Coordinates of C-alpha atoms and ligand atoms in Angstrom, one line a residue:
M26 CA -0.2 -0.1 -0.1
A27 CA 1.1 3.6 -0.9
F28 CA 1.1 6.5 1.2
V29 CA -2.2 8.3 1.0
A30 CA -3.2 11.6 -0.6
K31 CA -4.1 14.4 1.5
P32 CA -8.0 13.6 3.2
D33 CA -10.3 16.8 2.8
R34 CA -9.8 20.0 5.1
I35 CA -12.1 20.7 7.6
D36 CA -14.0 23.7 6.0
T37 CA -16.8 24.0 8.8
F38 CA -13.8 25.7 10.7
S39 CA -11.7 28.8 10.4
T40 CA -9.4 28.9 7.8
I41 CA -6.0 27.3 8.3
H42 CA -4.2 30.7 8.3
D43 CA -6.1 32.3 10.7
W44 CA -3.3 32.3 13.4
E45 CA -1.4 33.7 11.6
S46 CA -2.9 37.4 11.7
A47 CA -1.4 40.2 13.2
D48 CA -3.7 40.3 15.4
Y49 CA -5.3 37.1 16.0
E50 CA -4.1 36.7 19.8
P51 CA -1.3 39.8 19.1
T52 CA 0.0 39.4 23.1
L53 CA 0.8 35.7 23.0
P54 CA 3.7 33.7 21.0
V55 CA 2.2 31.3 18.7
S56 CA 3.1 28.3 21.2
E57 CA 0.9 29.9 23.6
K58 CA -2.2 30.9 20.8
S59 CA -5.5 29.2 20.9
N60 CA -6.1 27.0 18.0
P61 CA -8.9 28.2 15.8
L62 CA -9.4 25.1 13.8
T63 CA -10.1 23.3 17.7
R64 CA -12.1 26.1 19.4
H65 CA -15.2 23.1 20.0
I66 CA -13.2 19.5 20.5
D67 CA -14.2 19.9 24.0
R68 CA -17.9 18.9 22.7
A69 CA -17.1 16.6 19.6
P70 CA -17.3 13.0 19.3
A71 CA -13.5 11.5 18.5
S72 CA -14.2 11.0 15.1
S73 CA -13.9 14.5 15.3
I74 CA -11.1 14.9 17.4
V75 CA -9.0 12.9 15.4
K76 CA -9.9 14.8 12.4
M77 CA -9.4 18.0 13.9
L78 CA -5.9 17.1 15.4
Q79 CA -5.2 15.9 11.7
A80 CA -5.5 19.4 10.5
C81 CA -3.4 20.9 13.7
D82 CA -0.8 18.8 13.0
A83 CA -0.4 19.5 9.4
Q84 CA -0.2 22.7 10.3
M85 CA 3.2 21.5 10.8
F86 CA 3.8 21.5 7.2
Q87 CA 2.3 24.6 5.4
E88 CA 4.3 26.5 3.4
K89 CA 5.4 30.1 4.2
S90 CA 2.4 32.5 4.0
Q91 CA 2.6 36.5 3.4
T92 CA 3.0 36.8 7.4
Q93 CA 6.4 37.2 9.0
Y94 CA 6.9 33.4 10.3
Q95 CA 9.3 31.2 9.2
R96 CA 8.1 27.5 9.2
L97 CA 9.4 24.0 8.9
L98 CA 10.1 23.7 4.8
S99 CA 11.2 27.4 4.0
E100 CA 14.5 27.7 2.7
E101 CA 16.3 29.6 5.7
M102 CA 15.5 26.6 7.6
V103 CA 16.5 23.9 5.5
K104 CA 19.3 26.0 4.9
T105 CA 20.3 25.8 8.8
L106 CA 19.5 22.5 9.6
M107 CA 22.6 21.9 6.7
E108 CA 25.1 23.8 8.5
V109 CA 23.8 22.3 11.9
A110 CA 24.3 18.8 10.2
E111 CA 28.2 19.9 9.2
R112 CA 28.5 20.8 12.7
V113 CA 28.1 17.5 14.0
R114 CA 29.5 16.1 11.4
L115 CA 32.9 17.6 12.9
I116 CA 31.9 16.2 15.7
L117 CA 32.3 12.8 14.7
K118 CA 35.4 13.2 13.2
D119 CA 37.0 13.8 16.9
P120 CA 34.9 12.0 19.1
Q121 CA 37.6 11.7 21.7
D122 CA 37.6 15.5 22.5
S123 CA 34.1 16.3 21.2
L124 CA 30.5 15.9 22.3
V125 CA 27.0 16.3 21.5
V126 CA 23.9 17.5 24.3
L127 CA 20.6 17.6 24.0
S128 CA 18.6 19.2 26.2
G129 CA 15.4 20.6 27.4
C130 CA 12.6 20.7 30.3
G131 CA 9.7 18.3 30.4
T132 CA 9.1 16.7 27.1
S133 CA 11.8 18.7 25.6
G134 CA 14.1 16.8 28.0
R135 CA 12.4 13.6 27.6
L136 CA 12.8 13.4 23.8
A137 CA 16.1 14.5 24.2
F138 CA 16.8 11.9 26.0
F139 CA 14.9 10.1 23.4
M140 CA 16.9 11.1 20.7
A141 CA 20.6 11.1 22.0
S142 CA 20.1 7.2 23.4
G143 CA 18.2 6.6 19.4
F144 CA 21.4 8.6 17.5
N145 CA 23.8 6.7 20.1
R146 CA 22.4 3.5 19.3
E147 CA 23.1 4.4 15.8
L148 CA 26.2 6.0 15.5
Q149 CA 27.7 2.4 16.8
R150 CA 25.4 0.3 14.2
L151 CA 27.7 2.6 11.7
N152 CA 31.1 2.0 13.4
Y153 CA 31.3 5.9 15.0
A154 CA 31.6 6.4 18.6
P155 CA 28.5 7.4 20.2
V156 CA 29.0 10.8 21.2
C157 CA 25.5 12.3 22.4
S158 CA 24.3 12.9 25.9
Y159 CA 21.4 14.3 27.5
V160 CA 20.7 16.6 30.4
I161 CA 17.2 17.2 31.7
A162 CA 15.6 19.9 34.1
G163 CA 15.1 17.6 36.7
G164 CA 17.1 14.3 36.2
D165 CA 16.3 11.1 34.9
R166 CA 13.1 11.1 37.8
A167 CA 11.9 14.0 35.6
L168 CA 12.0 11.0 32.4
F169 CA 8.5 9.3 33.8
S170 CA 7.2 11.8 36.5
S171 CA 6.3 15.4 36.3
Q172 CA 9.3 17.6 37.5
E173 CA 8.6 21.0 36.4
A174 CA 10.1 23.3 39.2
P175 CA 14.1 22.8 37.8
E176 CA 12.3 24.3 34.6
D177 CA 13.0 27.8 36.2
D178 CA 16.4 27.6 37.2
P179 CA 19.3 28.6 34.9
T180 CA 22.0 28.1 37.3
L181 CA 21.4 24.5 37.3
G182 CA 20.6 24.3 33.8
A183 CA 24.0 25.5 33.0
L184 CA 26.1 23.4 36.0
R185 CA 24.6 19.9 34.6
L186 CA 26.1 21.5 31.2
K187 CA 28.9 21.7 32.5
K188 CA 29.3 19.0 33.8
V189 CA 28.1 16.4 31.4
S190 CA 30.8 18.4 29.3
E191 CA 33.8 18.6 31.5
G192 CA 37.3 17.7 29.7
K193 CA 35.6 18.3 26.2
K194 CA 37.4 20.7 23.7
R195 CA 34.5 20.7 21.2
V196 CA 30.5 20.5 22.4
L197 CA 27.8 21.0 19.8
F198 CA 24.8 22.1 22.4
V199 CA 21.5 21.8 20.9
G200 CA 18.2 23.7 23.9
V201 CA 14.7 22.7 23.2
S202 CA 12.1 25.0 24.0
C203 CA 9.1 24.6 22.9
G204 CA 8.2 28.2 23.4
L205 CA 11.7 30.2 23.6
S206 CA 10.8 30.2 26.9
A207 CA 12.5 27.5 30.0
P208 CA 15.5 29.5 32.2
F209 CA 17.0 26.1 32.6
V210 CA 17.9 26.2 28.7
A211 CA 18.2 30.4 28.4
G212 CA 21.1 29.5 31.5
Q213 CA 22.8 26.7 29.1
L214 CA 22.6 28.6 26.4
D215 CA 24.2 31.7 27.9
F216 CA 26.9 28.9 29.0
C217 CA 27.6 28.5 26.0
L218 CA 27.4 32.0 24.9
R219 CA 29.8 33.0 27.6
H220 CA 32.7 30.5 26.4
P221 CA 32.6 30.4 22.8
D222 CA 35.8 28.7 22.0
V223 CA 34.4 25.2 22.8
Y224 CA 30.8 25.3 22.9
T225 CA 28.6 26.1 19.7
P226 CA 24.5 26.8 20.7
V227 CA 21.6 25.8 18.8
L228 CA 18.4 25.9 19.9
V229 CA 15.1 24.4 19.0
G230 CA 11.6 25.9 19.5
F231 CA 8.5 27.0 18.1
N232 CA 8.1 30.7 18.1
P233 CA 9.7 33.5 16.3
A234 CA 12.9 35.0 18.2
H235 CA 11.0 38.3 18.7
Q236 CA 8.6 35.9 20.6
A237 CA 11.4 34.6 23.0
R238 CA 10.2 34.8 26.3
K239 CA 10.4 38.5 28.2
E240 CA 9.7 38.1 31.9
P241 CA 12.9 38.6 34.2
I242 CA 14.2 35.4 35.6
P243 CA 14.7 35.8 39.6
G244 CA 18.1 36.2 41.1
C245 CA 19.8 36.4 37.3
T246 CA 20.0 39.3 34.7
L247 CA 18.8 36.9 31.8
T248 CA 15.6 36.7 29.8
F249 CA 14.5 33.7 27.4
H250 CA 14.8 37.1 24.9
S251 CA 17.7 38.7 25.7
V252 CA 19.6 35.5 25.6
V253 CA 18.1 34.5 21.8
T254 CA 18.9 38.5 21.0
R255 CA 22.4 37.8 21.6
M256 CA 22.3 34.3 19.3
E257 CA 20.8 36.0 16.4
E258 CA 23.5 38.1 15.9
L259 CA 25.8 35.0 16.4
A260 CA 24.1 33.5 13.5
K261 CA 25.1 35.4 11.0
T262 CA 28.7 34.3 11.3
Q263 CA 27.3 30.8 12.3
K264 CA 28.8 30.7 15.8
A265 CA 25.5 29.8 17.1
F266 CA 22.1 28.6 14.9
L267 CA 18.6 29.0 15.8
I268 CA 16.0 26.3 14.3
N269 CA 12.8 27.9 15.6
P270 CA 10.0 27.9 12.6
A271 CA 6.3 28.5 14.0
L272 CA 4.3 25.0 13.3
G273 CA 0.6 26.9 14.6
P274 CA -0.8 27.2 17.7
E275 CA -1.1 23.8 19.6
A276 CA -4.8 22.0 19.3
I277 CA -5.0 22.0 22.7
S278 CA -3.5 25.5 23.9
G279 CA 0.1 25.8 25.1
S280 CA 0.4 22.2 24.8
S281 CA 4.2 21.9 23.4
R282 CA 4.0 17.9 24.1
M283 CA 1.9 17.8 21.2
K284 CA 3.3 19.4 17.7
G285 CA 6.7 21.1 19.5
G286 CA 7.5 17.6 20.5
S287 CA 6.9 16.1 17.3
A288 CA 8.8 18.6 15.8
T289 CA 11.6 18.8 17.8
K290 CA 11.6 14.8 16.8
I291 CA 11.4 15.6 13.3
L292 CA 14.2 18.3 13.5
L293 CA 17.0 16.8 14.9
E294 CA 16.5 13.0 13.1
V295 CA 16.8 15.1 9.8
V296 CA 19.8 16.9 10.9
F297 CA 21.3 13.4 12.4
S298 CA 20.9 11.2 10.3
A299 CA 22.2 14.0 7.4
S300 CA 25.4 13.9 9.3
F301 CA 25.3 10.3 10.0
S302 CA 25.4 9.6 6.3
R303 CA 28.5 8.8 4.2
T304 CA 27.2 10.8 1.3
P305 CA 27.0 14.6 1.2
V306 CA 24.7 17.0 3.0
T307 CA 22.3 18.5 0.4
F308 CA 19.5 20.7 0.2
N309 CA 17.0 18.3 -1.4
G310 CA 18.4 15.0 0.8
I311 CA 17.1 17.7 4.3
L312 CA 13.8 18.9 2.2
Q313 CA 12.8 15.3 1.2
H314 CA 13.8 13.5 4.5
L315 CA 11.5 16.5 6.2
R316 CA 8.9 16.2 3.4
S317 CA 8.8 11.8 4.7
Y318 CA 7.7 13.3 7.6
E319 CA 4.7 14.3 6.2
K320 CA 3.8 11.5 4.3
A321 CA 4.1 10.1 7.6
L322 CA 1.3 12.1 9.0
D323 CA -1.1 11.7 6.3
F324 CA -0.8 7.8 6.7
T325 CA -0.7 7.8 10.1
Y326 CA -4.0 9.7 10.2
S327 CA -5.4 7.9 6.9
H328 CA -6.3 5.5 10.3
S329 CA -8.4 7.4 12.0
E330 CA -11.6 5.3 12.3
E331 CA -9.0 2.8 14.4
I332 CA -7.5 5.4 15.7
A333 CA -10.6 7.0 17.1
A334 CA -12.1 3.6 18.7
L335 CA -8.9 3.2 20.8
M336 CA -9.4 7.3 22.0
E337 CA -13.1 6.3 23.1
A338 CA -12.2 3.2 24.6
A339 CA -9.0 5.1 26.5
G340 CA -11.8 8.0 27.6
R341 CA -14.6 5.6 28.6
S342 CA -12.1 3.4 31.5
L343 CA -10.5 7.5 32.3
Q344 CA -14.5 8.9 32.7
C345 CA -14.9 5.8 35.0
G346 CA -12.2 6.3 36.8
R347 CA -10.6 3.2 35.9
Q348 CA -6.9 3.2 34.2
V349 CA -5.2 2.9 30.5
C350 CA -2.1 1.0 30.1
Y351 CA 0.5 1.3 27.2
L352 CA 2.7 -2.0 26.9
G353 CA 5.4 -1.6 24.7
W354 CA 8.4 -3.2 22.7
G355 CA 11.7 -1.2 22.3
S356 CA 11.3 2.8 21.5
L357 CA 7.7 2.9 20.9
G358 CA 7.4 1.3 24.4
L359 CA 9.2 4.6 25.6
L360 CA 7.4 6.8 23.9
G361 CA 4.8 5.3 25.9
L362 CA 6.5 6.8 28.3
I363 CA 6.8 10.0 27.8
D364 CA 2.9 10.0 26.8
A365 CA 1.7 8.7 30.1
S366 CA 4.1 11.5 32.0
E367 CA 3.2 14.3 30.3
C368 CA -0.9 14.0 31.3
K369 CA -0.3 14.8 34.9
P370 CA 0.4 17.8 33.8
T371 CA -2.0 18.9 30.7
F372 CA -4.6 17.5 32.5
G373 CA -4.2 17.1 36.5
A374 CA -4.6 13.7 35.8
D375 CA -3.2 10.9 38.8
H376 CA 0.5 9.0 37.4
E377 CA -2.0 6.0 37.8
D378 CA -4.6 6.8 35.0
I379 CA -2.7 6.4 32.3
R380 CA 0.5 4.7 32.3
G381 CA 3.6 3.3 30.3
F382 CA 5.4 -0.1 30.7
V383 CA 8.5 -1.0 28.4
S384 CA 9.8 -4.6 27.8
G385 CA 13.5 -4.8 29.1
G386 CA 12.4 -1.4 31.9
Y387 CA 15.7 0.2 33.0
K388 CA 18.1 -2.5 30.9
E389 CA 16.3 -1.1 27.8
L390 CA 16.5 2.4 28.3
G391 CA 19.8 3.2 29.3
N392 CA 19.3 6.5 30.9
N393 CA 22.2 8.5 32.8
E394 CA 21.2 6.9 36.3
G395 CA 20.1 3.9 35.9
D396 CA 17.1 1.7 37.7
L397 CA 15.0 4.0 39.6
T398 CA 12.0 1.5 40.8
L399 CA 13.3 2.4 44.2
M400 CA 12.2 5.9 44.2
G401 CA 8.0 5.0 44.2
P402 CA 5.4 3.6 42.5
E403 CA 5.3 5.4 39.6
F404 CA 8.9 4.2 38.5
S405 CA 8.1 0.7 38.0
I406 CA 8.1 0.8 34.7
S407 CA 8.4 -3.2 33.2
H408 CA 6.3 -5.2 31.7
D409 CA 7.4 -7.4 35.2
D410 CA 6.4 -5.0 37.0
F411 CA 2.8 -4.2 35.1
L412 CA 2.7 -7.8 35.5
D413 CA 3.2 -8.1 39.4
G414 CA 1.7 -4.9 40.4
V415 CA -1.1 -3.8 38.1
L416 CA -2.2 -7.2 36.2
P417 CA -3.6 -8.5 39.0
R418 CA -6.5 -5.4 39.5
L419 CA -7.6 -5.3 35.7
T420 CA -11.2 -5.1 35.1
D421 CA -12.8 -5.3 32.1
D422 CA -12.8 -0.9 32.7
D423 CA -8.9 -0.6 32.1
A424 CA -8.0 -0.7 28.7
V425 CA -4.7 -2.3 27.8
L426 CA -2.3 -0.8 24.2
L427 CA -0.2 -2.8 23.3
L428 CA 2.9 -0.9 21.3
Y429 CA 4.8 -3.1 19.0
S430 CA 6.0 -3.4 15.2
H431 CA 7.3 -6.7 13.6
S432 CA 11.1 -5.9 14.7
D433 CA 10.2 -7.1 17.9
D434 CA 10.0 -10.3 19.6
V435 CA 6.0 -11.4 18.2
D436 CA 6.2 -14.2 20.5
E437 CA 6.6 -12.5 23.5
V438 CA 4.2 -9.9 22.6
A439 CA 1.2 -13.0 22.5
K440 CA 2.3 -14.1 26.1
L441 CA 1.7 -11.1 27.4
A442 CA -1.6 -10.4 25.6
R443 CA -3.1 -13.7 26.5
R444 CA -2.4 -12.5 30.0
V445 CA -3.9 -9.4 29.7
R446 CA -7.0 -11.0 27.9
E447 CA -6.9 -13.6 30.9
K448 CA -8.1 -10.5 32.9
T449 CA -9.7 -8.1 30.6
S450 CA -11.2 -8.3 26.5
N451 CA -10.5 -4.2 27.2
I452 CA -7.2 -4.9 25.5
H453 CA -6.0 -3.3 22.1
A454 CA -3.0 -3.0 19.9
A455 CA -1.1 -0.3 17.6
Y456 CA 1.0 -2.4 15.5
H457 CA 3.7 -1.6 13.0
Q458 CA 4.9 -3.4 9.5
T459 CA 6.0 -3.4 6.3
D460 CA 4.4 -3.8 3.0
G461 CA 5.1 -7.9 2.1
D462 CA 5.6 -9.0 6.3
A463 CA 4.1 -12.5 6.9
A464 CA 1.8 -12.0 10.0
A465 CA 0.4 -15.1 11.2
K466 CA 1.9 -14.7 14.8
Q467 CA 0.3 -11.0 14.2
D468 CA -3.3 -12.6 13.5
D469 CA -3.2 -14.8 17.1
I470 CA -2.5 -11.4 19.0
N471 CA -5.4 -9.4 16.5
K472 CA -7.6 -12.3 17.7
L473 CA -6.7 -11.4 21.6
C474 CA -7.7 -8.0 21.1
S475 CA -11.3 -5.6 20.6
S476 CA -9.0 -3.3 18.2
T477 CA -6.0 -3.4 16.2
V478 CA -4.1 0.1 14.7
I479 CA -2.5 -2.0 12.3
F480 CA 0.1 0.0 10.3
T481 CA 1.4 -1.4 7.4
W482 CA 3.8 0.8 5.4
P483 CA 4.8 1.0 2.2
Q484 CA 8.5 -0.7 0.9
E485 CA 9.2 3.3 0.1
A486 CA 9.4 4.2 3.8
S487 CA 11.9 1.2 4.7
K488 CA 14.9 3.5 4.7
R489 CA 13.4 5.5 7.5
L490 CA 11.0 3.2 9.0
Q491 CA 12.1 3.1 12.8
H492 CA 12.2 6.9 12.7
L493 CA 8.4 7.6 11.4
R494 CA 6.8 4.7 13.1
E495 CA 7.9 6.2 16.2
F496 CA 6.5 9.5 14.8
S497 CA 3.6 7.8 14.1
T498 CA 3.0 6.4 17.5
K499 CA 3.4 9.9 18.7
L500 CA 1.0 10.9 16.9
L501 CA -1.9 8.1 18.4
L502 CA -0.7 8.4 21.6
N503 CA -1.2 12.0 21.6
A504 CA -4.7 11.6 20.3
V505 CA -5.7 8.7 22.6
S506 CA -4.5 10.6 25.9
T507 CA -6.0 13.9 24.6
G508 CA -9.1 12.9 23.4
A509 CA -9.5 11.0 27.3
H510 CA -9.2 13.8 28.9
I511 CA -11.8 15.4 26.8
F512 CA -14.1 12.9 27.5
K513 CA -13.0 12.8 31.1
G514 CA -13.7 16.5 30.9
K515 CA -10.0 17.8 31.0
V516 CA -10.7 20.1 28.6
F517 CA -12.5 23.3 27.9
K518 CA -13.4 24.8 24.9
N519 CA -9.3 24.1 23.6
Y520 CA -7.9 25.1 27.2
M521 CA -5.9 22.5 29.4
I522 CA -8.3 23.4 32.6
D523 CA -6.9 21.2 35.2
L524 CA -3.4 22.3 34.2
Q525 CA -0.5 22.0 37.3
V526 CA 0.4 25.2 38.2
T527 CA 4.6 24.4 39.1
N528 CA 6.4 26.7 36.7
S529 CA 6.2 30.4 35.9
K530 CA 5.2 29.3 32.5
L531 CA 2.5 27.7 34.1
Y532 CA 1.7 29.7 36.6
R533 CA 1.6 32.4 33.6
R534 CA -0.8 30.5 31.6
A535 CA -3.3 29.2 34.7
A536 CA -3.5 33.5 35.1
R537 CA -4.3 34.0 31.6
L538 CA -6.3 31.4 31.4
L539 CA -8.8 32.8 34.0
Q540 CA -8.6 35.9 33.1
K541 CA -10.2 34.8 29.8
L542 CA -12.4 32.9 30.8
S543 CA -13.8 34.8 33.8
G544 CA -12.7 38.4 32.5
H545 CA -11.9 38.8 35.4
S546 CA -9.0 41.7 36.0
E547 CA -5.4 40.4 35.9
S548 CA -4.6 41.2 39.9
E549 CA -8.2 39.6 41.1
C550 CA -7.0 36.6 38.6
E551 CA -4.0 36.4 40.4
E552 CA -4.9 36.5 44.0
A553 CA -8.2 33.6 43.3
L554 CA -5.1 31.9 41.9
L555 CA -2.7 32.2 44.9
K556 CA -6.1 31.4 47.4
A557 CA -6.9 28.3 45.5
I558 CA -3.3 27.4 45.8
Y559 CA -3.4 27.9 49.8
Q560 CA -6.8 26.8 49.8
V561 CA -7.6 30.4 51.9
D562 CA -10.4 32.6 51.2
K563 CA -8.2 35.6 52.5
L564 CA -4.3 36.5 51.6
S565 CA -2.4 37.1 54.6
E566 CA 0.5 39.6 54.2
D567 CA 3.0 36.4 54.1
I568 CA 1.7 34.7 51.3
A569 CA 1.1 37.9 49.0
T570 CA 5.0 38.7 49.6
C571 CA 6.5 35.1 48.9
S572 CA 8.3 34.4 45.7
L573 CA 6.5 32.7 42.8
E574 CA 8.7 29.8 43.2
T575 CA 7.3 29.2 47.0
H576 CA 3.4 29.7 45.3
T577 CA 4.3 27.2 42.4
H578 CA 6.0 24.9 45.1
T579 CA 3.3 24.5 47.3
A580 CA 0.8 24.1 43.9
A581 CA 2.5 21.3 43.7
K582 CA 0.4 19.7 46.5
A583 CA -2.7 20.8 46.1
K584 CA -5.5 19.8 43.4
K585 CA -7.9 21.1 41.0
V586 CA -6.1 25.0 41.6
V587 CA -7.0 26.5 38.5
P588 CA -10.7 25.1 38.6
L589 CA -10.9 26.1 42.2
A590 CA -9.8 29.4 40.9
L591 CA -12.0 30.0 38.3
V592 CA -15.6 28.9 40.8
C593 CA -14.3 31.6 43.5
L594 CA -14.7 34.0 40.7
L595 CA -17.3 33.1 38.2
T596 CA -19.9 33.1 41.7
G597 CA -18.1 34.6 44.1
C598 CA -17.7 31.9 46.6
S599 CA -15.3 30.6 49.2
I600 CA -12.9 28.1 48.5
K601 CA -14.8 25.3 51.0
E602 CA -17.9 26.0 48.3
A603 CA -15.8 25.8 45.5
E604 CA -14.3 22.4 46.5
S605 CA -18.0 21.2 47.1
R606 CA -19.6 22.3 43.8
L607 CA -16.6 20.4 42.3
E608 CA -16.8 17.2 44.3
Q609 CA -20.5 17.7 43.2
Q610 CA -19.6 17.6 39.9
P611 CA -16.4 16.2 39.0
I612 CA -16.4 16.6 35.5
V613 CA -14.5 19.6 35.7
R614 CA -15.9 21.1 32.2
E615 CA -19.3 20.6 33.2
A616 CA -18.7 22.6 36.6
M617 CA -17.2 25.5 34.6
E618 CA -20.2 25.6 32.3
T619 CA -23.0 25.5 35.2
C620 CA -20.6 28.3 36.8
L621 CA -20.3 30.3 33.7
K622 CA -24.0 30.1 33.2
S623 CA -25.3 30.8 36.6
S624 CA -22.6 34.4 36.3
Ligands
F1P11 C1 8.4 22.5 28.7 C2 7.8 21.6 29.7 C3 6.9 21.1 29.0 C4 5.5 20.7 29.4 C5 4.5 21.9 30.5 C6 5.6 22.4 31.0 O1 8.0 23.3 27.3 O2 8.3 21.0 30.5 O3 7.5 19.8 28.2 O4 4.5 20.2 28.7 O5 4.3 22.5 29.3 O6 7.1 23.1 30.3 P1 9.6 24.2 26.7 O7 10.6 24.7 27.0 O8 10.0 22.9 25.8 O9 8.6 24.7 25.7

């Protein structure tokens, strides 16, 4: 089967270029704007949600229009990718004294780990030295659990970078911050700029440079914007590189794990594959590679009915307070872990709601800090952990999704599928094969599953199959977990209404959201937010003068902070009353609508 043609556009919604107009949410950077295509996503059935996500994802590959925005496929972008690929080649020539460091916070850090490990495996296969390292804000525990606070610390970022690159003479540093916003990454880039003899900084993000965050960082003179301005100057002489195409707003406003994460993966894989290849890095080679992801996107969404069925199954489980488990093999399993870990900060989810498990656990991962199992239940990530801790409690209300490909140990998949099937019929699979693969064993597995998405990749994709099926799996998982949380009522219009407020970016986003939804002033909204964080009806002098860091630290222990603040703002009720309203109506979206109607 060949890559399929593009499906119809969603014509019932605003045009796909709306967000680009200068007067569309002018105070917000692209990565924080709300997407006109998904305004009604919270009320849509699964099939329409998938269509909306498809249309949003397709915006990644739209050509440059008349506006200011640089796009993924722009000529300048392709040229920058070529230049960075040449820099990686220099590192490969001198592995003893050189290093590539990929770094970021949250999803960006997880993907930094994911790709650094994948690139090293590929390098070893090609008889090169493994020259890639990663740094994630919050250390390895942030790989599978939500740790947003370290993102605010520029000094920590610089220290971690210094440590990992100690003794190296040449370092290519790739800092990822989708919103051009994370102080942790700003600190690292600044460190590179102050040591140009060793470090060449590359910034990956998805806003134009002038939209980089201008908010002062406590205890330091930098802003993300000031660092980007210095980088822009150096980029003229290729002493620094900016890879910052606009992708269009996320389907769920600000949820950079979606397009931001996907584009990070695309861009870095394109750069590193070009540099690992023995053939010259060419403009057309890079462009074609970028376009292969566009085809993979269309191919993935050509399975939209099956994806919608998975979304519905996952949604049903979450709606009745039960669990969704991803059981994966190899890198697809790791993507499951990543997708699951993002649900906590995005939707205020419990870590039990959606969980990922990977065959081989920490042995498969090869992360810096090794086995983290003893750190707590969130860190039990192997199939054995699933069999011991989760399987005995599974019921038909829990959904299990197998993630595997033809090249994984299919006997093992079948064995695990049988064990799961003994406990629940709510078992599903997303499986990748190539045209012409024999499929006898998969048939046995499919019979055990109540639904299966089979991706049969055309032979033409085989050169880049691994990366493309990962990309496809990421899109599928993002769709399933986002859709399931929409059904659970954790999205209002296209806003994450129950986000965690655990760092300065999320705090500002929450305050903005309250303003937008309540119509109250900035100061009233911030006051309501603080009351919800500290669970008080009156702010004491002490609280009002605490640092933002103290607020976000305290918020990490609280639940439903934003919904509570919004109920108080809309009804004028006390925190206690707001709590009881939300208890009576645990579907946050419904509770919000009731308050909005009566306000
Ligand atoms: C990093 C990040 C996101 C996460 C949350 C908090 O953002 O950790 O990955 O989902 O929004 O911020 P960025 O620095 O890549 O923009």
